[in-house]
PDB file of C-alpha atoms in Angstrom:
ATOM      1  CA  UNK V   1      75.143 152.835 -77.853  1.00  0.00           C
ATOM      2  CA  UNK V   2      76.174 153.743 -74.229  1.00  0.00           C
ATOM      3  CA  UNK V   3      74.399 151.204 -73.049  1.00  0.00           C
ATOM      4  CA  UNK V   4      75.976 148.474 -75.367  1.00  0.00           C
ATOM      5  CA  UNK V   5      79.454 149.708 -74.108  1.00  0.00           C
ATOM      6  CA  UNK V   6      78.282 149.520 -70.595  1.00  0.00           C
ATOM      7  CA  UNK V   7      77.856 146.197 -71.081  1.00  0.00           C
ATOM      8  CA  UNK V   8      80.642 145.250 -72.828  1.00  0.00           C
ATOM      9  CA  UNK V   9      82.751 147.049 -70.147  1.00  0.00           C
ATOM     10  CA  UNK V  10      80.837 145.253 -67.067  1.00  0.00           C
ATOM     11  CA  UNK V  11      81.678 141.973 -68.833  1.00  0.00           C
ATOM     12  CA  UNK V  12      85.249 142.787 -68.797  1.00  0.00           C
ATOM     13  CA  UNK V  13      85.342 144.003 -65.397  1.00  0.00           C
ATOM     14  CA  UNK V  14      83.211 140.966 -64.908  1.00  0.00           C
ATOM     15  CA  UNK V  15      85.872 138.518 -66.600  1.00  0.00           C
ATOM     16  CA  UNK V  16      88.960 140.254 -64.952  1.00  0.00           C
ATOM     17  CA  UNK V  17      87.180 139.822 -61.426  1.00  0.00           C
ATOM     18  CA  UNK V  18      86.833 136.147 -61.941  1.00  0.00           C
ATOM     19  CA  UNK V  19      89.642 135.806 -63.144  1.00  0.00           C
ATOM     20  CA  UNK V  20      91.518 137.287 -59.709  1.00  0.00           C
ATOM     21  CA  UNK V  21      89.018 135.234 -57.887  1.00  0.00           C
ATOM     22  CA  UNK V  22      90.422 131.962 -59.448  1.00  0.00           C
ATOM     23  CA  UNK V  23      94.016 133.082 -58.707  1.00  0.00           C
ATOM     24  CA  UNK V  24      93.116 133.968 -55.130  1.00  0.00           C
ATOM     25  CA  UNK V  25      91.511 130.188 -54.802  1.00  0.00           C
ATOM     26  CA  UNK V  26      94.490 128.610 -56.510  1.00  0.00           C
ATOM     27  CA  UNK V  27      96.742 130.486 -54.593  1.00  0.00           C
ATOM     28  CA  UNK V  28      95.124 129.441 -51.026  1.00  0.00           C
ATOM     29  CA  UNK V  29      94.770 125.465 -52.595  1.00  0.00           C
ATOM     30  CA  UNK V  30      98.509 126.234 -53.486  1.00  0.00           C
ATOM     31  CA  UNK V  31      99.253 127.040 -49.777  1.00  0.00           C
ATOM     32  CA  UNK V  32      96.661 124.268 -48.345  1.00  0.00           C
ATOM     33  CA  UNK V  33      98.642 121.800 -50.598  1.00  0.00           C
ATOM     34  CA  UNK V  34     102.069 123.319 -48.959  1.00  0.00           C
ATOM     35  CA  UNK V  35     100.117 123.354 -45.243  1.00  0.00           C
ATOM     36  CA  UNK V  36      99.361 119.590 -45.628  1.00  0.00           C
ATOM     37  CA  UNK V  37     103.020 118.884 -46.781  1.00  0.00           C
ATOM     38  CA  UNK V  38     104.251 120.344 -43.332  1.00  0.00           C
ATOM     39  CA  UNK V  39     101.533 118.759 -41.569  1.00  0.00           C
ATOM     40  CA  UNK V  40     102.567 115.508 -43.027  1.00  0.00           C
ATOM     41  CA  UNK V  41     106.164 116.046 -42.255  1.00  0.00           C
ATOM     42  CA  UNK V  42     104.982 117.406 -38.789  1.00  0.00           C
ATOM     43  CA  UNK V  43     103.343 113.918 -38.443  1.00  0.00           C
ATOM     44  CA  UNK V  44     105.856 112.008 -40.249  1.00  0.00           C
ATOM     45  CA  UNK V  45     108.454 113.505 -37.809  1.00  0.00           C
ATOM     46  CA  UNK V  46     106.013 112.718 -34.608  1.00  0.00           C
ATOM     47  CA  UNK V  47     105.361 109.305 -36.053  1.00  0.00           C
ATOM     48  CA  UNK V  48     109.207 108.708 -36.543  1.00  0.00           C
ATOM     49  CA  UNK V  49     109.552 109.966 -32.708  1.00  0.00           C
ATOM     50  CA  UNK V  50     107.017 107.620 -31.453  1.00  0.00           C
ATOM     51  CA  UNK V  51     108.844 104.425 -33.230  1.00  0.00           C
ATOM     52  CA  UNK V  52     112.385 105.651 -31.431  1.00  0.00           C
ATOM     53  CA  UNK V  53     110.829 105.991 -28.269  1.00  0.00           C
ATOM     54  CA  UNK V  54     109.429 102.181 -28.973  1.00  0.00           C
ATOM     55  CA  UNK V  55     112.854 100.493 -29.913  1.00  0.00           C
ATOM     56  CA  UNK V  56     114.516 102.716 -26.888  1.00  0.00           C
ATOM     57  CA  UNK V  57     111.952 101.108 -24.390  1.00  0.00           C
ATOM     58  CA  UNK V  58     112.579  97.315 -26.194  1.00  0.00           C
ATOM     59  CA  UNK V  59     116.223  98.225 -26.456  1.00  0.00           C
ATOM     60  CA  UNK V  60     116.031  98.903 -22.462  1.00  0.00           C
ATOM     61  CA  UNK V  61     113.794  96.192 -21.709  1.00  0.00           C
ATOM     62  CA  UNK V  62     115.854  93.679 -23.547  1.00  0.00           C
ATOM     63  CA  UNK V  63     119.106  94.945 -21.181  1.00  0.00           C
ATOM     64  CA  UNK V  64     117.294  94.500 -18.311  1.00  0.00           C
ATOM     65  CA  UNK V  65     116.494  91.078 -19.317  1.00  0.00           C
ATOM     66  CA  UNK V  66     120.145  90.333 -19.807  1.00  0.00           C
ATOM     67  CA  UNK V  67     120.864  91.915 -16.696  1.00  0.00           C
ATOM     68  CA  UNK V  68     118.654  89.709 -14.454  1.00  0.00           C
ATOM     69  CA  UNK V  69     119.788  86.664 -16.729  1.00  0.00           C
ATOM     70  CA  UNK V  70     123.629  87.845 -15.501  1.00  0.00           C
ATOM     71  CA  UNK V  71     122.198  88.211 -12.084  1.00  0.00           C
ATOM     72  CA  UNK V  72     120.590  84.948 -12.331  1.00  0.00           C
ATOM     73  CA  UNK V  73     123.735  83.066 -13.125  1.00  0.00           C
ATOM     74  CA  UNK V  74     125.987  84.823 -11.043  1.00  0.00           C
ATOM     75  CA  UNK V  75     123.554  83.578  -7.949  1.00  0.00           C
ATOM     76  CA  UNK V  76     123.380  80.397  -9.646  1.00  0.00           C
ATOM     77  CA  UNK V  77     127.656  80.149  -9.837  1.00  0.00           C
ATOM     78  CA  UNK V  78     127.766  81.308  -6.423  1.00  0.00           C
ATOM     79  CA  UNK V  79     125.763  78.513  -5.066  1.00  0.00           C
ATOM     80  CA  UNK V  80     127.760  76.217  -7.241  1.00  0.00           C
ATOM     81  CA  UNK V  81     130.683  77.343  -6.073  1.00  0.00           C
ATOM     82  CA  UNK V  82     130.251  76.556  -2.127  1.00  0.00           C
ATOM     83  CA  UNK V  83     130.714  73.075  -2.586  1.00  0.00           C
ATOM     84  CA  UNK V  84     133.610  73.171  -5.206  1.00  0.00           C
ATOM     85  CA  UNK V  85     135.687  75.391  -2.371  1.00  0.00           C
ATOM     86  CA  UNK V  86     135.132  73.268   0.502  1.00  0.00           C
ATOM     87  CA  UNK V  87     136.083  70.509  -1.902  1.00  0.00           C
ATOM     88  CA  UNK V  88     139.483  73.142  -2.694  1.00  0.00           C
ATOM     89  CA  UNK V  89     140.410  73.574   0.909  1.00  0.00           C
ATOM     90  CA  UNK V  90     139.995  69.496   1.213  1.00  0.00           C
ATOM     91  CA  UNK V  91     142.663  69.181  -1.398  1.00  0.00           C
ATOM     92  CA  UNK V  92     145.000  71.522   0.659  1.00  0.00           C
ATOM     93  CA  UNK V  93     145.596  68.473   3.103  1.00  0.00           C
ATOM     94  CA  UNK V  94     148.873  66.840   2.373  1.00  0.00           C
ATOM     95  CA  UNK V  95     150.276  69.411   0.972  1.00  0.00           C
ATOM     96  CA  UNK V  96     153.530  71.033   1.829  1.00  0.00           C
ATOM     97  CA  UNK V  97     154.262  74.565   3.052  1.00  0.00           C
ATOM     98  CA  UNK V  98     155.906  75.122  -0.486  1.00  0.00           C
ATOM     99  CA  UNK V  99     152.971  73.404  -2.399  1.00  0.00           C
ATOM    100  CA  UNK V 100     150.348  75.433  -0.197  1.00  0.00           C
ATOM    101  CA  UNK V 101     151.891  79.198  -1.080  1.00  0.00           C
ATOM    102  CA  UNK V 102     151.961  77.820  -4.995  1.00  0.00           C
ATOM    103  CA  UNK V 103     147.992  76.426  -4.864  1.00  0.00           C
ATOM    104  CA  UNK V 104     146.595  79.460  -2.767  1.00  0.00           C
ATOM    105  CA  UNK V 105     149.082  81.944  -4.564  1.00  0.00           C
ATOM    106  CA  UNK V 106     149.904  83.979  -1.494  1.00  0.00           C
ATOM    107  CA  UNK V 107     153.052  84.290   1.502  1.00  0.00           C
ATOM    108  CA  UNK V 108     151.187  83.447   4.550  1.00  0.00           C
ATOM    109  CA  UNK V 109     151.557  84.437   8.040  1.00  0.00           C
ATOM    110  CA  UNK V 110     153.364  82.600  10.803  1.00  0.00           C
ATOM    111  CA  UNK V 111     150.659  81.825  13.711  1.00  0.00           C
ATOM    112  CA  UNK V 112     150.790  79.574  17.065  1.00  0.00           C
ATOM    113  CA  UNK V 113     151.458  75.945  17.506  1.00  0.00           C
ATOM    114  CA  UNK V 114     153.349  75.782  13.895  1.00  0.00           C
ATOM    115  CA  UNK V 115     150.362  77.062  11.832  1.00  0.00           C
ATOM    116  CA  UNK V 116     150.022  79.379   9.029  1.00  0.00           C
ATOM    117  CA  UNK V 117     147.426  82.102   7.828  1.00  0.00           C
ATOM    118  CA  UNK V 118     146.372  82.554   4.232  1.00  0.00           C
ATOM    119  CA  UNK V 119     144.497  86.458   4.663  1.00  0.00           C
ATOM    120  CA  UNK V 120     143.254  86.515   0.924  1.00  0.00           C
ATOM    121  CA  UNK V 121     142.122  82.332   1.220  1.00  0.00           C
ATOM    122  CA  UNK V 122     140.613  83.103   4.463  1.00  0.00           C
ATOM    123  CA  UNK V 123     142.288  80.075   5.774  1.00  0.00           C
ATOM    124  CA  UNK V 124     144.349  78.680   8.720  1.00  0.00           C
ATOM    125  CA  UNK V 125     146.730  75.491   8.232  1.00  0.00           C
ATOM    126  CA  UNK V 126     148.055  73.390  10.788  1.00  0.00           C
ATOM    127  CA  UNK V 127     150.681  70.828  10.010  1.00  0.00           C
ATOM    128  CA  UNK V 128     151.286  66.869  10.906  1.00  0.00           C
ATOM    129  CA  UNK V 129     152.809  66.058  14.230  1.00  0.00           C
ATOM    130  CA  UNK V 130     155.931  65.667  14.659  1.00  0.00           C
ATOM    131  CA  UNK V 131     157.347  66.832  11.500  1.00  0.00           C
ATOM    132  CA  UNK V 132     155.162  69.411  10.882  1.00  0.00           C
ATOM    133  CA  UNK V 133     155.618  69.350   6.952  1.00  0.00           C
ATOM    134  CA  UNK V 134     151.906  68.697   5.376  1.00  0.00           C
ATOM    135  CA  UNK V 135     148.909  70.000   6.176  1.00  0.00           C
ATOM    136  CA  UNK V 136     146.612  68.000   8.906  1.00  0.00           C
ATOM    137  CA  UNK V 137     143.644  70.441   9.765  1.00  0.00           C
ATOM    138  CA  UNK V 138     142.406  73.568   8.007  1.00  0.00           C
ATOM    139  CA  UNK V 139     140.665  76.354   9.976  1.00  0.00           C
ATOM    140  CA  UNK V 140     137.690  78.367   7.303  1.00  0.00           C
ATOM    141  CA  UNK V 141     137.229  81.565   8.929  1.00  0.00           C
ATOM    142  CA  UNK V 142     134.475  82.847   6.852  1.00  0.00           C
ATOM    143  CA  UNK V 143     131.746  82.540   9.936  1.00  0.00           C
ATOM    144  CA  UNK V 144     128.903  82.212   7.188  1.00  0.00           C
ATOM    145  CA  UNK V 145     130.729  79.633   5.169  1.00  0.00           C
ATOM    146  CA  UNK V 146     128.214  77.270   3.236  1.00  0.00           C
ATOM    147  CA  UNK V 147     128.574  72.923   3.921  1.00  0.00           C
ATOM    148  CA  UNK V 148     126.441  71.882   1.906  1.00  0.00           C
ATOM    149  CA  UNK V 149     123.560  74.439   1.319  1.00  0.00           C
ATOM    150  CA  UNK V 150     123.881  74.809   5.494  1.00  0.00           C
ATOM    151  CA  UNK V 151     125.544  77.972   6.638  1.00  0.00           C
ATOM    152  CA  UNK V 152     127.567  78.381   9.790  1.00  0.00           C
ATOM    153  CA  UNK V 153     125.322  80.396  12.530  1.00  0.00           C
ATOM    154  CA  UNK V 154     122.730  77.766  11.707  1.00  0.00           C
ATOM    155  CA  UNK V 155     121.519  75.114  14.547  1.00  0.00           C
ATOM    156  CA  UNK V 156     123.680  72.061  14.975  1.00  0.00           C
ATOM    157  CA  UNK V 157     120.967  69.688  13.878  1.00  0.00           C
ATOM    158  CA  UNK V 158     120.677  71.211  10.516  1.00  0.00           C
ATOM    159  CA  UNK V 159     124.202  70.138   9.499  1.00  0.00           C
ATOM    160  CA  UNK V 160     122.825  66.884  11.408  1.00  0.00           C
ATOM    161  CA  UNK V 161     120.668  66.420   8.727  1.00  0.00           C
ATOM    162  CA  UNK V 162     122.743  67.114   5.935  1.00  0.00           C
ATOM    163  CA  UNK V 163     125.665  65.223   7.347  1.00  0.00           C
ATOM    164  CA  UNK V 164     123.927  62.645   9.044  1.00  0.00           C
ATOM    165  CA  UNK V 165     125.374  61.370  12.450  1.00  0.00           C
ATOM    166  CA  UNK V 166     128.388  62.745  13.761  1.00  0.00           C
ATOM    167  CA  UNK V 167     130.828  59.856  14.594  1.00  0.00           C
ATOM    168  CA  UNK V 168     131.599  62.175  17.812  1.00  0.00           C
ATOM    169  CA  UNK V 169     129.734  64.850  19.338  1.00  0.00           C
ATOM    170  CA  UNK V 170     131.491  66.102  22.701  1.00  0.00           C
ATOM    171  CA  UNK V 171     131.445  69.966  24.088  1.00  0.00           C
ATOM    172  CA  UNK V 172     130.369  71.998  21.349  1.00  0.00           C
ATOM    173  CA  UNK V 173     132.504  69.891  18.961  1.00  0.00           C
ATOM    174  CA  UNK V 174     130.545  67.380  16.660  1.00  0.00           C
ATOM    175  CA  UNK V 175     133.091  65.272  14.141  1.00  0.00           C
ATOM    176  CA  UNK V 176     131.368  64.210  11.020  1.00  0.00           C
ATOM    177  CA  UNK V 177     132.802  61.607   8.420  1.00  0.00           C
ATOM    178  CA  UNK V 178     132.917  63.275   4.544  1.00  0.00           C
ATOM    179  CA  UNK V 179     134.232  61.221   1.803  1.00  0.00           C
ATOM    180  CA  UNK V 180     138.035  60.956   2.900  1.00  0.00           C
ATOM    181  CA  UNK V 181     138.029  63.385   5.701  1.00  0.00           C
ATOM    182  CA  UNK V 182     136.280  64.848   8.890  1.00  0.00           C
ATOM    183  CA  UNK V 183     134.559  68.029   9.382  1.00  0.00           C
ATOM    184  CA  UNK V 184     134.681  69.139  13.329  1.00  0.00           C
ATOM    185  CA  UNK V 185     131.708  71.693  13.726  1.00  0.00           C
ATOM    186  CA  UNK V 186     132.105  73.748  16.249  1.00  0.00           C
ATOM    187  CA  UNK V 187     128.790  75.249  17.913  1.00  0.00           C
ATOM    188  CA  UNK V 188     127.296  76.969  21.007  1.00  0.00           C
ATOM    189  CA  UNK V 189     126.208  74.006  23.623  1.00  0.00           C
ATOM    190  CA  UNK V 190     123.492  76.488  25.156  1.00  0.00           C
ATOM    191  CA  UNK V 191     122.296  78.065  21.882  1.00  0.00           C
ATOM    192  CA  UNK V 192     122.919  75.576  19.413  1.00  0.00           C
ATOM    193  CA  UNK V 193     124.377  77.889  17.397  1.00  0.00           C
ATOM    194  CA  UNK V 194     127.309  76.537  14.750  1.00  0.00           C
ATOM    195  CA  UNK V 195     130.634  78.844  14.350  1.00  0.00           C
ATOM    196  CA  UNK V 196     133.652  77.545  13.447  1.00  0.00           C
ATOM    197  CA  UNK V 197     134.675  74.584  10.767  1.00  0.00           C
ATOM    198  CA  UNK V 198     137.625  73.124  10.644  1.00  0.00           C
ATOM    199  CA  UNK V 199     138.713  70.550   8.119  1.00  0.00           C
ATOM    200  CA  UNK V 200     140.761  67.003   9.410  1.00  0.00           C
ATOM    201  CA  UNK V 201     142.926  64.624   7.581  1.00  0.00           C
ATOM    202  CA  UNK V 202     142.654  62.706  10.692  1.00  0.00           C
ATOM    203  CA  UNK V 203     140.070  62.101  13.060  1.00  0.00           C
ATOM    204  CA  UNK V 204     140.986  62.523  16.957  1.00  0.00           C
TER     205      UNK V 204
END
């Protein structure tokens, strides 16, 4: 009879045991489920980092594609733009004093033999002899100024070969004929070196 209780009482200790035990495991796949949700937010978050970081490096290299394209056409404007201002200063000739401070948009400054300074053009005017009322010759100051895809401080003979032959070439002063005008180039006889431009309704 004891023995028959025994029993029955180990199986319930038994049955209570296992039945903890399964709670214990469910609780810890419980947890394991809830672990593996935060790692998968954890990665979703990394993952979600990572694709940021991506469209922050496109976003950056697609700037700095604009920027050189900028960079690109700004270089490409300023060589464009050499030509068109030496053809601007050519249309200065002829005009009046009044005419000149209207085009160039500045007072200028008196200077010798009649003549007159635009600072922000970077310019000197003189005027026709002897009335001195439009504009016969045009000083560019700029020493570097570009004729032509030649810069001043170059050799002589490379405005030679862009301008082809001077119709004078005397003391470090060689005339050449462009469309309506003249260009006097004004160089070192020793060096070789170019200087000084001036611009000439009329050739003398």
């Amino acid at each position: 009879m004891k023995r028959i209780m025994d029993k029955k009482y180990n199986r319930r200790l038994l049955t209570v045991l296992l039945l903890i035990s399964m709670m214990e495991v469910t609780g810890c796949s419980l947890q394991q489920k809830n672990r593996t949700g935060e790692n998968t937010e954890a990665s979703t978050a990394v993952t979600v980092s990572q694709n940021d970081v991506i469209k922050e490096s496109s976003a950056a290299a697609v700037t700095e594609t604009e920027t050189e394209t900028e960079t690109e056409t700004e270089t490409e404007t300023e060589i464009e733009t050499e030509p068109a201002l030496l053809d601007r200063y050519i249309g200065l000739l002829g005009l009046t004093k009044e005419e000149l401070v209207k085009s160039l948009g500045e007072e200028p400054e008196k200077i010798d033999e009649g003549g007159l300074e635009f600072k922000n053009a970077g310019i000197r005017i003189w005027f026709d002899h002897p009335n001195y009322r439009t504009a016969e010759q045009i000083l560019v100051m700029d020493p570097q100024f570009d004729i032509l895809g030649v810069k001043l401080g170059e050799k002589i003979d490379r405005f030679k070969e862009i301008l082809k032959d001077p119709v004078s070439d005397q003391n470090g002063d060689a005339h050449f004929k462009y469309n309506n005008v003249y260009l006097s180039i004004i160089y070192d006889t020793e060096t070789q070196d170019t200087y000084g431009l001036y611009i000439l309704k009329n050739d003398f």
